[in-house]
Short mmCIF file of N, CA and C in Angstrom, two decimals:
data_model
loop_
_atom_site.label_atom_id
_atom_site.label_comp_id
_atom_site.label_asym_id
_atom_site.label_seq_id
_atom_site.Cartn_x
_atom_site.Cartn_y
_atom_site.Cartn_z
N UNK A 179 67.63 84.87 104.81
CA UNK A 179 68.18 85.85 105.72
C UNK A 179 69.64 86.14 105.33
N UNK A 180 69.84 87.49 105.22
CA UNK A 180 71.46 87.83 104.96
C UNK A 180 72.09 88.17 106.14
N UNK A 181 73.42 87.23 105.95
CA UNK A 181 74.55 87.31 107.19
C UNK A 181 75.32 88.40 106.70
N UNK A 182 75.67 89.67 107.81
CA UNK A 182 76.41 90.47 107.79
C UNK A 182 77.69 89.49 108.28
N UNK A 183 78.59 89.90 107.31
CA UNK A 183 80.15 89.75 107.59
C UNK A 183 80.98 90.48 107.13
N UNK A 184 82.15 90.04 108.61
CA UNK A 184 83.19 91.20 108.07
C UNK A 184 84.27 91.41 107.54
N UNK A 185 84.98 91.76 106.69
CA UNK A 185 85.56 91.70 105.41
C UNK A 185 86.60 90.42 105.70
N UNK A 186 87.13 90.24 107.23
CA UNK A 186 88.20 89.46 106.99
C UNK A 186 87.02 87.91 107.24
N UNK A 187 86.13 87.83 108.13
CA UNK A 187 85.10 86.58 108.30
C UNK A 187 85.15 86.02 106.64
N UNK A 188 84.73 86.85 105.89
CA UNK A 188 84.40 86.66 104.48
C UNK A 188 85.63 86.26 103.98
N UNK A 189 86.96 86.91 103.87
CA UNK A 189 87.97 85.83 103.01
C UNK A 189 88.47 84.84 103.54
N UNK A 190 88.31 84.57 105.09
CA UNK A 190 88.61 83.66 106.12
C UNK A 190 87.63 82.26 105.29
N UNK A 191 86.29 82.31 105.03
CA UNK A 191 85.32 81.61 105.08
C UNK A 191 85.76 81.45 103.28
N UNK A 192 86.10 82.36 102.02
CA UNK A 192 86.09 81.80 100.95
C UNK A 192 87.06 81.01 100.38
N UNK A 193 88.73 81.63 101.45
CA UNK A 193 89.79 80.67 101.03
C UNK A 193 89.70 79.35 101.90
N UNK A 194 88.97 78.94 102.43
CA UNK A 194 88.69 77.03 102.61
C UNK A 194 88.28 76.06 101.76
N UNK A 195 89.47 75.24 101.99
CA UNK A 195 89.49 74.18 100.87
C UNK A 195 90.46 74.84 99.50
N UNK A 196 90.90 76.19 99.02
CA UNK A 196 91.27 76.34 97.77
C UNK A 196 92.48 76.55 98.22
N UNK A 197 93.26 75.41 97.35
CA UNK A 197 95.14 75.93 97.52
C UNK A 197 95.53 77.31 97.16
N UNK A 198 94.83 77.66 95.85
CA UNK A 198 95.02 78.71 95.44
C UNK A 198 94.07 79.71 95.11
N UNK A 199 93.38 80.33 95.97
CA UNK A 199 92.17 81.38 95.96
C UNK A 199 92.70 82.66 94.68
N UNK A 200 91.58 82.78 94.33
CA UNK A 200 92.02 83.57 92.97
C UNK A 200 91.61 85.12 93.74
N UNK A 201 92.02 86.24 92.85
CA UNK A 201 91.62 87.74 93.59
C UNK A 201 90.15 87.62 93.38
N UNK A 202 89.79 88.48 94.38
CA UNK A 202 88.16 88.68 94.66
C UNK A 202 87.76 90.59 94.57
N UNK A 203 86.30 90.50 94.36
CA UNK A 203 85.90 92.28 93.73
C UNK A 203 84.72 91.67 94.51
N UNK A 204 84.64 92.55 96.26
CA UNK A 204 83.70 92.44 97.02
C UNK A 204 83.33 93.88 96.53
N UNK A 205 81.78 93.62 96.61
CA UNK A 205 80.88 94.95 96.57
C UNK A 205 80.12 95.40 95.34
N UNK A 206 80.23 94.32 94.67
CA UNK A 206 79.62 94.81 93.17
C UNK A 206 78.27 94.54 93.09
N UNK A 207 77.65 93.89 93.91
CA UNK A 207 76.12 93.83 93.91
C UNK A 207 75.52 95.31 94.82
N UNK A 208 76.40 96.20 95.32
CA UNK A 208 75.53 96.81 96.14
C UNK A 208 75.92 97.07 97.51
N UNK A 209 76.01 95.68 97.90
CA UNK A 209 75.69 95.81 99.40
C UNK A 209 76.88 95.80 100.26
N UNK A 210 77.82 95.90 99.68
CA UNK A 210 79.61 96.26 100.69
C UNK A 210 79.26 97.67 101.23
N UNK A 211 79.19 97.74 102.51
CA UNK A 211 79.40 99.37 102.91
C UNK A 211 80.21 99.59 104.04
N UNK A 212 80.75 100.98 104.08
CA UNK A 212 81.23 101.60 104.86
C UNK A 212 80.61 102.72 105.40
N UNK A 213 80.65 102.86 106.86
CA UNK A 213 79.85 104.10 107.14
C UNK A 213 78.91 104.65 106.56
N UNK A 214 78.19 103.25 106.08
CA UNK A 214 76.61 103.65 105.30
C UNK A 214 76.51 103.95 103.73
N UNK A 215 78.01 104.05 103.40
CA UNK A 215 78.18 104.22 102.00
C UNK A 215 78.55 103.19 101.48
N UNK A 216 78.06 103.01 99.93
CA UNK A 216 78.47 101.98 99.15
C UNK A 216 79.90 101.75 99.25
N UNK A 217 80.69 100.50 99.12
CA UNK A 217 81.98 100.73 98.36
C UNK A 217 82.47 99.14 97.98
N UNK A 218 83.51 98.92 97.05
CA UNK A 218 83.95 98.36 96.87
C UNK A 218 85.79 97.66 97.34
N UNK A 219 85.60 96.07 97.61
CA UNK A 219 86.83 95.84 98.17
C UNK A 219 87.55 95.02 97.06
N UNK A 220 88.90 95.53 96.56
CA UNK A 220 89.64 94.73 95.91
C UNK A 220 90.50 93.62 96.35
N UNK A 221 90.61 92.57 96.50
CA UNK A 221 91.36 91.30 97.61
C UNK A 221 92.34 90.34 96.51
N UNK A 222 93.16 90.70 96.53
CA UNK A 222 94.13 89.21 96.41
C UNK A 222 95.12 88.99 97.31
N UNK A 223 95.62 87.51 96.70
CA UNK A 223 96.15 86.82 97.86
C UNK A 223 97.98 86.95 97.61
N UNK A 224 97.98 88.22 96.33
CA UNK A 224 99.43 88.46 96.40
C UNK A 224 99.31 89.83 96.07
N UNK A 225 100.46 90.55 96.21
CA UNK A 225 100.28 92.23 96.10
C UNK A 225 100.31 92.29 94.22
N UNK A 226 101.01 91.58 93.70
CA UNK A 226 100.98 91.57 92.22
C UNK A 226 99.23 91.39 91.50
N UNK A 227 98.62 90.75 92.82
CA UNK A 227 96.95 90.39 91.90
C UNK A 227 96.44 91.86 92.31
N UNK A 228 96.70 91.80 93.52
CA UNK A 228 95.74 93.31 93.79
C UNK A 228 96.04 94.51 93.28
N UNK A 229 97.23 94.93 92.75
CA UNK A 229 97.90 96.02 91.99
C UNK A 229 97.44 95.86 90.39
N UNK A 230 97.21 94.53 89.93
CA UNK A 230 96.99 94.35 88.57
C UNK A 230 95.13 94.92 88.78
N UNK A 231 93.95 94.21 89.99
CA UNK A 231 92.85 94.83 90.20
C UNK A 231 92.72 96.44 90.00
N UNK A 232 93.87 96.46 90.59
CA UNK A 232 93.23 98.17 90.65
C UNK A 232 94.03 98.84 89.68
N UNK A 233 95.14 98.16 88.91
CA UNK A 233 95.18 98.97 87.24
C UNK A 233 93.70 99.10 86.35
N UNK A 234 92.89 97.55 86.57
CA UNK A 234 91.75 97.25 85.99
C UNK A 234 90.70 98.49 86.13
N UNK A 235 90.51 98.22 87.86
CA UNK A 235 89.76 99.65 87.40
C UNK A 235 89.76 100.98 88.08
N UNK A 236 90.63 101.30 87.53
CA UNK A 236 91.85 102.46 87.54
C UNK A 236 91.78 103.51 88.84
N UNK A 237 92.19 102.33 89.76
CA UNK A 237 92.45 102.67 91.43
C UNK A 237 93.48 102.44 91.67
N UNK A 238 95.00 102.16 91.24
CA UNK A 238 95.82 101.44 91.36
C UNK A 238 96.73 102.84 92.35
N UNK A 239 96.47 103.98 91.95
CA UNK A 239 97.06 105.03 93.15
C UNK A 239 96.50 104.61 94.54
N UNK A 240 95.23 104.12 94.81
CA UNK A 240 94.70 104.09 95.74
C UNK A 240 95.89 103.17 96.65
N UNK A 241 95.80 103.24 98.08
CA UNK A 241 96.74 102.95 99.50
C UNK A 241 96.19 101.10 99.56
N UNK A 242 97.05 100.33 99.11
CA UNK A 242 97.13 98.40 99.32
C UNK A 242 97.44 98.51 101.14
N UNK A 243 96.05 97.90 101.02
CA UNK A 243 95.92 97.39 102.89
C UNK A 243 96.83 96.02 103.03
N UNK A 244 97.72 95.59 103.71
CA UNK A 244 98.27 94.09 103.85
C UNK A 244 97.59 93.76 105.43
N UNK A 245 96.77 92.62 105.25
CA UNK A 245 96.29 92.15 105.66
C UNK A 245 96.41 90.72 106.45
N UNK A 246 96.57 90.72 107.63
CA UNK A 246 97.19 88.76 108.12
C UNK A 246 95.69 88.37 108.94
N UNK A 247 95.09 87.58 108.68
CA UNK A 247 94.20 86.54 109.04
C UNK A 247 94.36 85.43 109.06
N UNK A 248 94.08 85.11 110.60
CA UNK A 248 94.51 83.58 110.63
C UNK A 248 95.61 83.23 109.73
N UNK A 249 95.49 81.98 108.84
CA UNK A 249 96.42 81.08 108.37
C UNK A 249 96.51 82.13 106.91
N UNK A 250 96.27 83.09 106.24
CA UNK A 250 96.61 83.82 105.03
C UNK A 250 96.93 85.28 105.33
N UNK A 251 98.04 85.61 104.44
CA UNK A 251 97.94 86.80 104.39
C UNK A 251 97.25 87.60 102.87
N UNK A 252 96.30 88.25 103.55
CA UNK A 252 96.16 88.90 101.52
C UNK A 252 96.13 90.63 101.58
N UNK A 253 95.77 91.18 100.81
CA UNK A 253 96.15 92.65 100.08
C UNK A 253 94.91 93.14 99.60
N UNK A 254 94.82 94.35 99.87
CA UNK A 254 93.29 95.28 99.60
C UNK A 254 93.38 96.37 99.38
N UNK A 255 92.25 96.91 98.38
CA UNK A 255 91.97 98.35 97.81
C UNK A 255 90.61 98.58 98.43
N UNK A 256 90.37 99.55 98.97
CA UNK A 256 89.56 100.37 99.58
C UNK A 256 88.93 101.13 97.92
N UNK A 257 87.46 101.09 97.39
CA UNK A 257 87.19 102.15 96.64
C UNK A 257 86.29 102.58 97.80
N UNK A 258 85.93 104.27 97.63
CA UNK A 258 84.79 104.49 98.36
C UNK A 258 84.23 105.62 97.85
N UNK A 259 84.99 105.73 96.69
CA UNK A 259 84.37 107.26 95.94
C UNK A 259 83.05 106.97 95.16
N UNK A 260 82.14 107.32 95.37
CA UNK A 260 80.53 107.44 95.39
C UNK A 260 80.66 106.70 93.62
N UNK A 261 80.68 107.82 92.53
CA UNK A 261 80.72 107.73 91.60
C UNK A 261 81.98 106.10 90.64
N UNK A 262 83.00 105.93 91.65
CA UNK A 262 83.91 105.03 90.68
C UNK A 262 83.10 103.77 91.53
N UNK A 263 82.38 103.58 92.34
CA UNK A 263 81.42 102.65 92.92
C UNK A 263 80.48 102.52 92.09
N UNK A 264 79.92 103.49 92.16
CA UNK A 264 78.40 103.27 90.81
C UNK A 264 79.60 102.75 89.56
N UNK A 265 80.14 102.92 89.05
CA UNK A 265 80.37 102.51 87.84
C UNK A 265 80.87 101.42 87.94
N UNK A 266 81.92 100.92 88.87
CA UNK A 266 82.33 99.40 88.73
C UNK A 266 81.22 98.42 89.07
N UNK A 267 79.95 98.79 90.11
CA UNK A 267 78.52 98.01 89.98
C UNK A 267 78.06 98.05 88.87
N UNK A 268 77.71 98.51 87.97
CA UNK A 268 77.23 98.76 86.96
C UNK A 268 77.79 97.90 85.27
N UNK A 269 78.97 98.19 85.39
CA UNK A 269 80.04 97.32 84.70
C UNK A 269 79.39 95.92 85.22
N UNK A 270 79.72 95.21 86.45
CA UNK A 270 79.57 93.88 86.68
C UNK A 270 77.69 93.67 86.19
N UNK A 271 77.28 94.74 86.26
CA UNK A 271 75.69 93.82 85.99
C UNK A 271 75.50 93.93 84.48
N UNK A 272 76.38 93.99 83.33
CA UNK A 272 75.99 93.97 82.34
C UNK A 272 76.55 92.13 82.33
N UNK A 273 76.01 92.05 80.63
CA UNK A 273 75.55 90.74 80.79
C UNK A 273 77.27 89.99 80.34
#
């Protein structure tokens, strides 16, 4: 059975236990959505990781969410454009 969670449940639940949580690329299997649409979330735990994410794949104009949960603060890119979604899924499923 798959647990829906929500974006902050999810980094709440992956930074436990790690002193130093590395940046995270939610959404590359598919199933991250917004309003029914695919998309992808870029997450690190400093504005320097998440700005270097989205030089990577070349969202870095896109608007850095700062984010405070509980005991962390971290930093996010919103993709939601149909097409730069299909392609960064696509990228991650090669081998």
């Amino acid at each position: 059975m798959i647990q829906a969670r929500t974006e902050q449940e999810w980094v709440t639940k992956y930074i436990q236990g790690k002193k130093h949580p590395l940046p995270v690329v939610l959404g590359t299997k598919g199933t991250w959505t917004g309003n029914g649409k695919p998309m992808v979330i870029l997450i690190g735990f400093t504005i320097e990781d998440v700005l270097v994410l989205g030089d990577i794949y070349g969202v870095s104009h896109h608007p850095v969410r700062e984010m405070k949960e509980k005991q962390v603060t971290y930093y996010a890119i919103n993709i939601i454009d149909r097409k730069k979604v299909k392609e960064i899924i696509e990228e991650w499923k090669k081998p």
